[in-house]
């Protein structure tokens, strides 16, 4: 039974939270990688896009809650999500029109666009703070648990509890649906195909009559949608705080690079690689070790949780050193 | 397709002196309206920002390297005053100092061994050997490190609980701060340079966050979030209380018709201004000479066309590594100066928006590649950043005046201080779009 308990502990403290976190990172990294593939720059404003999208979703959620509209066991935020996406997409398309379009016209170097995205980051960060403040906000409602620890214990008779929060299950389900829809879009639709063509070879795509403005607009809408969904799921799972979203930039970028910048499949793989490593390295393994017959005085924690960003960074450095194109062969080095 | 962008360089020879005169007038105006103490506080921090901006200008302006981890290099520089000038904690070194040093040495040896294996072995054996060495090294490090840290942190945890410093004059810490930052820059640049330009941006973002995380959590080193306070002042800056207790000083101030308390605070700040101004002048002179030398021309040639510079036999990655370390050293020096001015080390105050991206705005607004521009941009943007905190609510009060009293008006007024973040973003975007060469364009 002890092996079973050890497995349940791993499931409860590592696999379940890391899967939810990995799904959130994967969605964020997909947005970064799409923008990189089509517009060819690293978008530093992506973390703040996630924050802005989440803030909009929260505002709509409050609106629905005030009107008494809800989804029963599901969080109201799910209903507000399309509105949040629409607002974010509108802001991003406006930003593209006012800011980025000019630099495409003059064919500015990618590093200039990175600098421009820092400016956009500042403005979006300020708008988010202005809208919703800097405090921590919890906006999950509906059922809290899919499986509670007590139910699990009564059901299995194991000493070790397993609790799955509804937000964790929801994250995985929504992320799965979104990824499926995105890949269907990229593979089957005309817009998706022109995006892939544009990403592979811009000149050839232009020659075949693909409208670059349309491709760019679709990319930004997808990036806005992915950022908002990722941000909202992260906020439901943990909580919303504008500064935490800025800090997500590093793991999100690391996930995109580990997978291979420009490769959607890689972004998903990268998200899970980062998330599992981060949680596994910062988890205190004392309890699991005890179940398999290894008593320890220490916590058996490789790194304290404050250093979780160091894990993303270490993986990033290893990938840069040994395989700069990433696991899935992204764009050029 | 033309890549020429609108040029705001018009203005001729008098442009720089006029802009600097205007900046000086702004500071003087601030002194006349809100008091000299406030004006000097802004100016002193502006001078430190100017040093940091000069460092970033070397990286971004001379070489086009995007450093998004400035906050980390500033923080690492800020560690130096703690290590150099604080009094050593009694018994701490005997209790755990050697342990920590040995643990760090183990870590360094482990990394060196892994690098050596990477060079010597091939294929599967390489990966297996490297992972084995790294894991063994890490556990050995933790085995030595953890008890040593526990021993240090047990000593008088309420006020000490850390190794303390060497008890030397704080001025000695400035070059140490530069060296620490350069060392970190070497580590990150060694891995990320030579790849796509974006990768350096992301790798530096990571190192910046990690350095700040280390300073926040390693209590044995700098007391972490408990902060180190009471860092001694540099020669020749006296303490206000000593001045006020000095009859000769009080006599002189009363002779001049100045309140001794105000006089002492202003004098202290003026001395800092002189000290920082001197450092800034030396760095500015060095940077100007370097930029005009063959080395500076080579740097700009590499920035403007890496491929042709490489074809001319220039070692692009090597030069980039050099300039990145040099820039980081200047940034670290600025970080050490900042902690010296504050007299305390508060690791949780290192916010990337304020210490990385605001510095980028300073360099871009001043004029990338122009040293005088970085100095002007730093003081100007710092001035605007401080004043925007005051202006924001005032403007918001005016704007919201017609609104009825209520939650919305209250919310808008409460969040007005965040306006300055938007203002900075807009300034950066406007300069990049309409005057990409900044206030003082590179010649």
XYZ file of C-alpha atoms in Angstrom:
776
model
C 0.000 0.000 0.000
C 2.902 2.308 0.620
C 3.880 2.378 -3.003
C 0.293 3.292 -3.832
C 0.367 6.063 -1.256
C 3.619 7.358 -2.718
C 2.117 7.395 -6.185
C -0.966 9.216 -4.953
C 1.221 11.790 -3.209
C 3.173 12.350 -6.411
C -0.085 12.618 -8.323
C -1.570 15.052 -5.833
C 1.385 17.362 -5.317
C 3.272 17.110 -8.588
C 1.378 15.653 -11.528
C -1.986 17.362 -11.056
C -0.740 20.910 -10.328
C 2.024 20.658 -12.937
C -0.397 19.466 -15.615
C -2.665 22.450 -15.010
C 0.294 24.846 -14.887
C 1.821 23.236 -17.969
C -1.408 23.699 -19.900
C -1.451 27.381 -18.932
C 2.185 27.848 -19.946
C 1.586 25.971 -23.204
C -1.240 28.335 -24.155
C 0.923 31.338 -23.314
C 3.866 29.938 -25.266
C 1.610 29.218 -28.246
C 0.766 32.915 -28.387
C 4.453 33.898 -28.217
C 5.430 31.361 -30.839
C 2.663 32.383 -33.272
C 3.660 36.043 -33.052
C 7.281 35.004 -33.508
C 6.502 32.793 -36.508
C 4.503 35.420 -38.365
C 5.818 38.786 -37.151
C 9.326 37.546 -36.357
C 9.979 39.174 -33.004
C 9.809 38.174 -29.340
C 6.811 39.941 -27.923
C 7.741 41.262 -24.478
C 4.211 42.584 -24.077
C 2.754 39.066 -24.011
C 2.755 38.770 -20.214
C 0.909 42.049 -19.923
C -1.456 41.009 -22.716
C -2.309 38.019 -20.539
C -2.830 40.349 -17.588
C -4.997 42.726 -19.596
C -7.118 39.911 -21.034
C -7.623 38.453 -17.582
C -8.500 41.861 -16.144
C -11.153 42.341 -18.851
C -12.529 38.858 -18.203
C -12.707 39.628 -14.483
C -14.600 42.860 -15.164
C -17.122 40.991 -17.326
C -17.344 38.260 -14.687
C -18.250 40.847 -12.070
C -20.831 42.256 -14.463
C -22.447 38.854 -14.961
C -22.327 38.138 -11.236
C -24.023 41.471 -10.559
C -26.747 40.556 -13.048
C -27.103 37.172 -11.371
C -26.039 35.217 -14.448
C -23.852 32.194 -13.731
C -22.969 28.784 -15.065
C -23.875 26.751 -11.998
C -20.944 24.532 -11.081
C -18.666 26.164 -13.668
C -17.006 29.513 -12.956
C -18.755 32.555 -14.373
C -15.419 33.596 -15.869
C -15.943 30.986 -18.575
C -19.006 32.889 -19.761
C -17.080 36.165 -19.611
C -14.114 34.739 -21.506
C -15.396 35.448 -25.063
C -16.037 39.053 -24.092
C -12.587 39.327 -22.542
C -11.054 37.899 -25.720
C -13.004 40.351 -27.868
C -11.849 43.324 -25.794
C -8.223 42.140 -25.825
C -8.275 41.430 -29.553
C -9.680 44.901 -30.169
C -6.889 46.479 -28.107
C -4.182 44.410 -29.805
C -5.486 45.100 -33.305
C -5.616 48.796 -32.450
C -2.043 48.581 -31.132
C -0.942 46.890 -34.329
C -2.574 49.575 -36.448
C -1.091 52.449 -34.426
C 2.288 50.976 -33.447
C 3.548 47.822 -35.124
C 2.254 48.417 -38.695
C 4.773 51.217 -39.243
C 7.758 49.021 -38.363
C 6.611 46.335 -40.788
C 6.401 48.972 -43.477
C 9.974 50.181 -42.900
C 11.155 46.585 -42.326
C 12.761 47.396 -39.009
C 15.206 44.924 -37.446
C 13.640 42.374 -35.046
C 15.486 43.864 -32.079
C 13.810 47.242 -32.748
C 10.445 45.488 -32.634
C 11.439 43.916 -29.309
C 12.129 47.436 -28.023
C 8.777 48.626 -29.380
C 7.038 45.749 -27.617
C 8.608 47.002 -24.375
C 6.825 50.314 -24.957
C 3.578 48.454 -25.575
C 4.259 46.440 -22.423
C 4.507 49.637 -20.354
C 1.249 51.018 -21.729
C -0.680 47.766 -21.294
C 0.728 47.312 -17.810
C -0.436 50.827 -16.929
C -3.892 50.296 -18.447
C -4.324 47.040 -16.522
C -3.308 48.704 -13.271
C -5.613 51.624 -13.992
C -8.545 49.316 -14.721
C -8.250 46.843 -11.905
C -5.491 47.913 -9.521
C -2.454 46.007 -8.296
C -4.057 43.915 -5.579
C -4.564 40.194 -5.630
C -8.015 39.218 -6.928
C -9.718 35.850 -6.659
C -12.565 35.440 -9.116
C -13.298 31.727 -9.181
C -16.826 30.724 -8.279
C -18.906 27.586 -8.808
C -17.875 24.172 -7.560
C -14.444 24.178 -5.898
C -13.489 20.535 -6.232
C -13.959 17.768 -8.734
C -12.675 15.276 -6.161
C -12.186 16.354 -2.575
C -9.556 14.832 -0.328
C -12.247 13.338 1.908
C -14.169 11.740 -0.944
C -10.965 10.216 -2.206
C -10.037 8.784 1.183
C -13.527 7.349 1.759
C -13.563 5.909 -1.722
C -10.123 4.297 -1.796
C -9.252 3.885 1.865
C -5.720 5.182 1.230
C -3.999 7.333 3.832
C -2.804 9.806 1.247
C -5.407 12.272 -0.077
C -5.928 13.266 -3.682
C -7.811 16.469 -4.381
C -8.485 17.758 -7.874
C -9.750 21.304 -7.946
C -12.373 22.069 -10.554
C -10.169 24.866 -11.918
C -7.390 22.367 -12.584
C -9.716 20.027 -14.463
C -11.220 22.974 -16.286
C -7.769 24.228 -17.307
C -6.853 20.923 -18.885
C -10.197 20.523 -20.669
C -10.270 24.094 -21.997
C -6.606 23.986 -23.014
C -7.192 20.703 -24.836
C -10.164 22.134 -26.732
C -8.285 25.331 -27.588
C -5.234 23.466 -28.861
C -7.428 21.138 -30.921
C -9.279 24.116 -32.428
C -6.012 25.953 -33.125
C -4.424 23.027 -34.914
C -7.596 22.408 -36.878
C -7.574 26.090 -37.841
C -3.908 26.048 -38.886
C -4.230 22.781 -40.834
C -7.622 23.017 -42.483
C -8.778 26.582 -43.013
C -7.654 28.941 -45.703
C -6.502 31.557 -43.179
C -4.561 28.963 -41.233
C -2.843 27.664 -44.332
C -1.883 31.146 -45.440
C -0.467 31.756 -41.956
C 1.743 28.703 -42.201
C 2.803 29.632 -45.715
C 3.648 33.163 -44.581
C 5.621 31.816 -41.630
C 7.625 29.405 -43.811
C 8.498 31.780 -46.595
C 7.232 35.314 -46.569
C 8.251 36.256 -50.108
C 6.801 33.137 -51.660
C 3.565 33.617 -49.741
C 3.277 37.207 -50.923
C 3.930 36.114 -54.499
C 1.086 33.612 -54.307
C -1.268 36.441 -53.484
C -1.631 36.013 -49.722
C -2.734 39.241 -48.101
C -0.111 39.997 -45.420
C -2.389 42.362 -43.518
C -4.978 39.643 -43.148
C -2.389 37.140 -41.959
C -1.068 39.597 -39.388
C -4.548 40.495 -38.173
C -5.507 36.837 -37.765
C -2.245 36.197 -35.902
C -2.887 39.017 -33.456
C -6.461 37.841 -32.847
C -5.202 34.327 -32.142
C -2.444 35.662 -29.881
C -4.967 37.795 -27.985
C -7.333 34.838 -27.591
C -4.564 32.499 -26.428
C -3.174 35.089 -24.009
C -6.588 35.819 -22.523
C -7.467 32.147 -22.128
C -4.066 31.312 -20.642
C -4.242 34.294 -18.277
C -7.801 33.572 -17.175
C -7.089 29.894 -16.534
C -3.970 30.830 -14.543
C -5.975 33.406 -12.595
C -8.779 30.928 -11.858
C -6.269 28.301 -10.762
C -4.137 30.586 -8.580
C -5.242 34.223 -8.406
C -4.947 37.381 -10.437
C -2.129 39.801 -9.690
C -0.805 42.009 -12.458
C 2.858 41.660 -11.443
C 2.716 37.830 -11.419
C 1.708 37.921 -15.062
C 4.748 39.964 -15.918
C 6.848 37.326 -14.171
C 5.168 34.599 -16.245
C 6.996 36.059 -19.218
C 10.155 34.099 -18.394
C 8.614 30.590 -18.152
C 6.427 31.331 -21.167
C 9.403 32.414 -23.263
C 11.451 29.513 -21.950
C 8.656 27.119 -22.976
C 8.501 28.616 -26.461
C 12.281 28.426 -26.930
C 12.620 24.946 -25.427
C 10.009 23.737 -27.878
C 11.510 25.705 -30.746
C 10.399 29.287 -31.449
C 7.809 29.286 -34.225
C 6.751 25.685 -33.686
C 3.221 25.349 -32.173
C 3.726 21.713 -31.251
C 7.013 22.649 -29.597
C 5.332 25.362 -27.536
C 2.997 22.802 -26.001
C 5.795 20.330 -25.286
C 7.923 23.171 -23.884
C 5.127 24.316 -21.589
C 4.854 20.881 -20.007
C 8.633 20.357 -19.799
C 8.998 23.635 -17.913
C 5.986 23.058 -15.676
C 6.881 19.487 -14.656
C 10.514 20.420 -13.989
C 9.537 23.503 -12.023
C 7.106 21.651 -9.776
C 9.262 18.538 -9.393
C 12.368 20.514 -8.443
C 10.596 22.746 -5.928
C 8.473 19.979 -4.344
C 9.581 18.635 -0.956
C 9.916 14.891 -1.554
C 10.207 13.953 2.151
C 6.750 12.378 2.327
C 7.109 10.337 -0.862
C 10.535 9.156 0.261
C 9.064 8.031 3.583
C 6.435 5.897 1.806
C 9.066 4.017 -0.139
C 11.035 3.390 3.029
C 13.575 6.201 3.093
C 13.298 8.347 6.199
C 14.946 11.735 6.006
C 15.410 14.644 8.373
C 15.458 17.234 5.610
C 12.613 18.228 3.349
C 14.322 16.646 0.322
C 13.512 19.768 -1.627
C 16.017 20.494 -4.377
C 15.275 24.205 -4.520
C 12.990 26.425 -2.485
C 9.852 27.590 -4.312
C 11.204 31.137 -4.548
C 13.673 29.810 -7.107
C 11.105 28.280 -9.421
C 12.095 30.768 -12.108
C 15.645 29.482 -11.874
C 14.349 26.155 -13.168
C 12.917 27.700 -16.336
C 16.143 29.611 -16.708
C 18.359 26.563 -16.267
C 16.366 24.597 -18.846
C 16.518 27.582 -21.175
C 20.303 27.811 -20.835
C 20.753 24.078 -21.415
C 18.630 24.249 -24.566
C 20.469 27.350 -25.811
C 23.796 25.611 -25.244
C 23.027 22.245 -26.777
C 20.076 22.641 -29.120
C 19.391 26.316 -29.889
C 16.618 25.472 -32.352
C 14.651 23.752 -29.583
C 13.194 20.278 -29.266
C 10.988 20.637 -32.349
C 13.333 22.495 -34.671
C 11.884 25.976 -34.662
C 12.902 28.900 -36.828
C 16.537 29.642 -37.553
C 18.985 30.194 -34.714
C 12.327 49.879 -49.621
C 13.796 52.767 -47.735
C 14.734 52.186 -44.131
C 15.324 55.833 -43.412
C 13.240 57.108 -40.576
C 12.236 60.657 -39.789
C 15.176 62.473 -38.397
C 14.974 64.876 -35.494
C 18.686 65.564 -35.597
C 18.182 69.087 -36.841
C 19.295 71.716 -34.373
C 23.003 71.806 -35.006
C 25.858 72.386 -32.621
C 23.854 74.199 -29.975
C 21.356 71.369 -29.527
C 23.161 69.537 -26.716
C 24.140 72.611 -24.652
C 20.629 74.029 -24.973
C 18.986 70.779 -23.896
C 21.362 70.421 -20.936
C 20.698 74.041 -19.961
C 16.967 73.353 -20.120
C 17.421 70.290 -17.929
C 19.445 72.321 -15.399
C 16.732 74.988 -15.450
C 14.118 72.321 -14.659
C 16.132 71.173 -11.630
C 16.647 74.758 -10.465
C 12.940 75.468 -10.914
C 12.166 72.382 -8.846
C 14.559 73.677 -6.170
C 12.921 77.113 -6.122
C 9.361 75.798 -6.014
C 9.568 72.653 -3.853
C 12.796 73.168 -1.921
C 16.441 72.320 -2.584
C 16.336 69.070 -0.650
C 13.765 67.594 -3.013
C 15.543 68.893 -6.087
C 18.877 67.422 -4.972
C 17.264 64.064 -4.197
C 16.016 63.939 -7.779
C 19.358 65.136 -9.150
C 21.424 62.603 -7.168
C 19.306 59.690 -8.282
C 19.359 61.186 -11.790
C 23.181 61.135 -11.768
C 23.220 57.489 -10.678
C 20.650 56.713 -13.362
C 22.973 58.458 -15.808
C 25.841 56.114 -14.866
C 23.561 53.090 -15.299
C 22.218 54.465 -18.582
C 25.788 54.925 -19.842
C 26.397 51.252 -19.126
C 23.260 50.200 -20.966
C 24.113 52.562 -23.803
C 27.358 50.655 -24.315
C 25.361 47.449 -24.734
C 22.366 48.738 -26.669
C 23.718 51.897 -28.262
C 27.236 50.798 -29.275
C 26.512 47.158 -29.970
C 22.737 46.715 -30.363
C 22.586 44.088 -27.607
C 19.213 44.010 -25.879
C 19.700 43.618 -22.123
C 16.403 43.042 -20.314
C 18.044 42.098 -17.019
C 19.471 45.475 -16.002
C 17.705 45.119 -12.649
C 19.824 42.062 -11.861
C 23.117 43.805 -12.578
C 22.037 46.828 -10.535
C 21.069 44.544 -7.652
C 24.326 42.614 -7.834
C 26.264 45.877 -7.773
C 24.198 46.869 -4.749
C 25.371 43.777 -2.908
C 28.944 45.071 -2.922
C 28.476 47.854 -0.320
C 26.996 45.246 2.057
C 29.915 42.861 1.547
C 32.575 45.542 1.837
C 31.455 48.111 4.348
C 29.250 46.397 6.940
C 30.940 45.193 10.119
C 31.558 41.443 10.107
C 29.108 39.481 12.231
C 30.983 38.131 15.211
C 31.476 34.392 15.017
C 29.569 34.060 11.757
C 32.612 33.290 9.682
C 33.872 30.711 12.123
C 30.399 29.147 12.336
C 29.593 28.845 8.678
C 31.680 31.165 6.543
C 34.152 28.509 5.521
C 31.298 26.082 4.885
C 29.616 28.512 2.521
C 32.868 29.253 0.720
C 33.678 25.560 0.350
C 30.125 24.898 -0.901
C 30.430 27.645 -3.497
C 33.816 26.255 -4.525
C 32.211 22.811 -4.943
C 29.588 24.383 -7.173
C 32.230 26.106 -9.289
C 34.309 22.924 -9.587
C 31.181 20.969 -10.567
C 30.349 23.418 -13.339
C 33.957 23.469 -14.532
C 34.043 19.658 -14.566
C 30.790 19.551 -16.551
C 32.183 22.021 -19.068
C 35.409 20.011 -19.313
C 33.459 16.795 -19.909
C 31.398 18.553 -22.538
C 34.547 19.389 -24.435
C 36.259 16.017 -24.026
C 33.554 13.401 -24.485
C 31.162 12.613 -27.318
C 27.686 11.141 -27.689
C 25.796 9.282 -24.983
C 28.805 9.023 -22.668
C 29.011 12.812 -22.593
C 25.400 13.327 -21.572
C 25.525 10.584 -18.926
C 28.822 11.784 -17.454
C 27.718 15.420 -17.349
C 24.412 14.629 -15.673
C 26.169 12.372 -13.138
C 28.731 15.059 -12.300
C 26.104 17.782 -12.003
C 23.826 15.724 -9.762
C 26.668 14.533 -7.530
C 28.054 18.072 -7.335
C 24.672 19.516 -6.453
C 24.063 17.079 -3.599
C 27.577 17.541 -2.262
C 27.044 21.312 -2.427
C 23.780 21.098 -0.541
C 25.324 18.803 2.070
C 28.011 21.379 2.875
C 25.932 24.481 2.227
C 22.781 23.820 4.272
C 24.375 23.342 7.721
C 26.713 26.286 7.159
C 23.819 28.574 6.287
C 21.791 27.356 9.261
C 24.746 28.122 11.545
C 25.140 31.643 10.172
C 21.467 32.466 10.309
C 21.214 31.298 13.906
C 23.506 34.094 15.101
C 21.448 36.938 16.513
C 18.755 36.584 13.806
C 16.804 39.686 14.878
C 19.518 42.106 13.811
C 22.242 40.053 12.130
C 21.969 36.427 11.016
C 24.248 37.016 8.069
C 27.952 36.951 7.362
C 28.297 40.700 7.436
C 30.923 42.594 5.523
C 34.593 43.343 5.810
C 34.204 46.652 7.612
C 36.179 48.525 4.948
C 35.404 51.997 3.516
C 32.314 51.851 1.329
C 34.018 53.522 -1.632
C 36.012 50.315 -2.140
C 32.749 48.536 -2.876
C 32.104 50.473 -6.072
C 34.713 48.670 -8.170
C 33.663 45.390 -6.522
C 30.062 46.020 -7.595
C 31.276 46.552 -11.138
C 33.295 43.330 -11.020
C 30.382 41.259 -9.665
C 28.054 42.512 -12.380
C 30.659 41.879 -15.087
C 31.109 38.326 -13.840
C 27.369 37.627 -14.057
C 27.309 39.237 -17.494
C 30.111 36.942 -18.621
C 28.092 33.904 -17.572
C 24.919 34.879 -19.366
C 26.584 36.321 -22.456
C 28.780 33.277 -22.908
C 25.675 31.144 -23.436
C 23.327 33.503 -25.258
C 25.633 35.513 -27.535
C 26.186 34.282 -31.049
C 22.595 33.093 -31.270
C 19.586 35.120 -32.412
C 19.440 38.602 -30.915
C 16.150 37.749 -29.171
C 17.767 34.976 -27.188
C 20.029 37.369 -25.312
C 16.979 39.458 -24.439
C 15.239 36.448 -22.935
C 18.319 35.022 -21.214
C 19.043 38.379 -19.569
C 15.416 38.611 -18.465
C 16.010 35.310 -16.680
C 19.336 36.197 -15.061
C 17.840 39.488 -13.858
C 14.975 37.750 -12.074
C 17.241 35.093 -10.621
C 19.776 37.531 -9.175
C 16.976 39.444 -7.475
C 15.485 36.153 -6.209
C 18.869 35.141 -4.762
C 19.285 38.467 -2.979
C 15.748 38.189 -1.622
C 16.173 34.665 -0.285
C 19.791 34.117 0.747
C 19.636 35.519 4.232
C 23.181 34.508 5.115
C 24.400 36.836 2.372
C 22.382 40.029 2.731
C 19.607 39.193 5.230
C 17.150 38.798 2.341
C 13.837 40.549 2.840
C 14.936 41.573 6.342
C 17.113 44.211 4.637
C 20.545 45.473 5.621
C 20.382 48.955 7.076
C 22.986 51.407 8.290
C 25.506 51.008 5.476
C 28.198 53.602 6.316
C 28.552 56.711 4.224
C 31.439 57.224 1.848
C 34.226 59.680 2.479
C 33.737 62.771 2.502
C 30.017 62.747 3.278
C 29.270 63.482 6.979
C 26.131 62.627 8.921
C 23.534 65.375 9.407
C 23.402 64.904 13.189
C 27.173 65.363 13.484
C 27.002 68.569 11.467
C 24.162 69.897 13.583
C 26.145 69.097 16.726
C 29.193 70.918 15.365
C 29.140 74.520 16.739
C 31.378 75.852 13.951
C 28.961 74.553 11.294
C 25.887 75.913 13.087
C 27.643 79.278 13.515
C 28.528 79.479 9.835
C 25.004 78.564 8.741
C 23.438 81.167 11.023
C 25.928 83.728 9.667
C 24.716 82.915 6.165
C 21.108 83.134 7.309
C 20.377 79.435 6.706
C 18.550 77.142 9.098
C 21.282 74.700 10.325
C 19.024 71.657 9.910
C 18.186 72.509 6.305
C 21.791 73.545 5.738
C 23.141 70.210 6.955
C 20.744 68.111 4.845
C 21.456 70.176 1.734
C 25.226 70.030 2.325
C 25.156 66.237 2.638
C 23.211 65.936 -0.604
C 25.516 68.416 -2.346
C 28.531 66.315 -1.354
C 26.839 63.249 -2.824
C 26.114 65.243 -5.959
C 29.803 66.131 -6.234
C 30.900 62.549 -5.664
C 28.464 61.080 -8.187
C 29.158 63.878 -10.641
C 32.864 63.072 -10.452
C 32.293 59.366 -11.136
C 29.904 60.212 -13.953
C 32.433 62.602 -15.489
C 35.193 59.989 -15.400
C 32.982 57.326 -16.987
C 31.643 59.752 -19.555
C 35.191 60.793 -20.489
C 36.273 57.174 -20.794
C 33.215 56.258 -22.831
C 33.713 59.185 -25.173
C 37.398 58.398 -25.705
C 36.565 54.736 -26.299
C 33.814 55.572 -28.757
C 36.121 57.817 -30.773
C 38.954 55.313 -30.773
C 39.424 52.610 -33.443
C 37.775 50.231 -30.985
C 34.613 52.357 -30.913
C 34.499 52.568 -34.688
C 34.862 48.792 -34.879
C 31.973 48.383 -32.410
C 29.693 50.556 -34.460
C 30.755 48.811 -37.652
C 29.806 45.480 -36.073
C 26.460 46.854 -34.912
C 25.577 48.297 -38.302
C 26.551 45.242 -40.290
C 27.666 42.139 -38.450
C 28.249 40.136 -41.613
C 30.561 42.612 -43.267
C 32.431 43.201 -40.005
C 32.919 39.457 -39.667
C 34.128 39.332 -43.266
C 36.717 41.972 -42.349
C 38.072 39.564 -39.780
C 36.422 41.005 -36.681
C 35.446 38.525 -33.997
C 31.818 39.613 -33.634
C 30.849 37.338 -30.746
C 34.080 38.117 -28.888
C 33.607 41.868 -29.219
C 29.982 41.515 -28.127
C 31.051 39.564 -25.058
C 33.572 42.302 -24.240
C 31.152 45.194 -24.594
C 28.393 43.343 -22.760
C 30.671 42.795 -19.758
C 31.927 46.363 -19.874
C 28.392 47.742 -19.940
C 27.325 45.432 -17.119
C 30.293 46.590 -15.042
C 29.199 50.218 -15.373
C 25.627 49.213 -14.505
C 26.929 47.357 -11.442
C 28.931 50.418 -10.402
C 25.720 52.446 -10.611
C 23.980 49.826 -8.482
C 26.683 50.067 -5.805
C 26.439 53.872 -5.844
C 22.675 53.650 -5.418
C 22.915 51.462 -2.301
C 25.618 53.761 -0.928
C 23.276 56.720 -1.364
C 20.319 54.916 0.216
C 22.419 53.579 3.092
C 20.400 50.366 3.039
C 19.925 47.269 0.925
C 16.277 46.333 0.345
C 16.187 43.433 -2.125
C 12.404 43.505 -2.524
C 12.561 46.999 -3.982
C 14.240 45.793 -7.198
C 11.347 45.998 -9.640
C 12.099 45.228 -13.292
C 9.760 47.907 -14.589
C 11.594 50.577 -12.658
C 15.155 49.263 -12.906
C 15.271 47.583 -16.304
C 12.728 49.055 -18.611
C 12.851 52.612 -17.298
C 16.614 52.615 -17.969
C 15.903 51.446 -21.523
C 13.536 54.401 -21.938
C 16.288 56.726 -20.682
C 18.795 55.446 -23.250
C 16.360 55.487 -26.169
C 14.970 58.927 -25.344
C 18.448 60.383 -24.864
C 19.663 58.913 -28.141
C 20.993 55.382 -28.511
C 24.724 55.387 -29.110
C 25.272 58.923 -27.805
C 26.848 59.089 -24.343
C 25.776 62.664 -23.659
C 22.313 61.644 -24.765
C 22.192 58.859 -22.179
C 23.141 61.309 -19.434
C 20.496 63.794 -20.541
C 17.889 61.080 -21.045
C 18.590 59.591 -17.626
C 18.199 62.839 -15.672
C 15.200 63.955 -17.747
C 13.301 60.661 -17.596
C 14.051 60.284 -13.898
C 12.705 63.806 -13.345
C 9.539 63.028 -15.320
C 9.110 59.667 -13.538
C 9.235 61.354 -10.108
C 7.118 64.314 -11.077
C 4.542 62.178 -12.945
C 3.691 60.593 -9.617
C 2.625 64.058 -8.469
C 1.157 65.251 -11.761
C -0.909 62.104 -12.370
C -3.356 62.609 -9.489
C -3.569 66.360 -10.187
C -4.484 65.776 -13.815
C -6.868 62.998 -12.842
C -8.610 65.308 -10.358
C -9.151 67.854 -13.132
C -10.321 65.234 -15.612
C -12.719 63.604 -13.183
C -14.068 66.890 -11.819
C -17.243 66.781 -13.969
C -17.978 63.183 -12.938
C -20.492 62.648 -10.132
C -19.070 61.553 -6.791
C -19.019 57.811 -6.723
C -17.090 54.618 -7.064
C -15.836 55.276 -10.592
C -14.466 58.714 -9.794
C -12.866 57.418 -6.615
C -11.341 54.453 -8.472
C -9.925 56.674 -11.205
C -8.437 59.073 -8.690
C -6.961 56.271 -6.585
C -5.287 54.641 -9.554
C -3.912 57.889 -10.943
C -0.318 57.142 -9.803
C -0.289 54.285 -12.327
C -0.610 56.917 -15.041
C 3.143 57.349 -15.042
C 3.688 53.824 -16.336
C 1.464 54.678 -19.297
C 3.259 58.004 -19.746
C 6.644 56.212 -19.910
C 5.307 53.707 -22.440
C 3.910 56.481 -24.582
C 7.178 58.446 -24.426
C 9.122 55.343 -25.510
C 6.705 54.563 -28.348
C 6.592 58.157 -29.572
C 10.375 58.531 -29.549
C 10.890 55.204 -31.316
C 8.342 56.150 -33.952
C 8.995 59.791 -34.651
C 12.530 60.401 -33.445
C 14.246 57.012 -33.295
C 17.663 58.607 -32.858
C 16.558 60.336 -29.665
C 17.108 63.815 -28.260
C 20.835 63.842 -28.989
C 21.398 61.702 -32.085
C 24.572 59.725 -32.576
C 26.935 61.547 -34.910
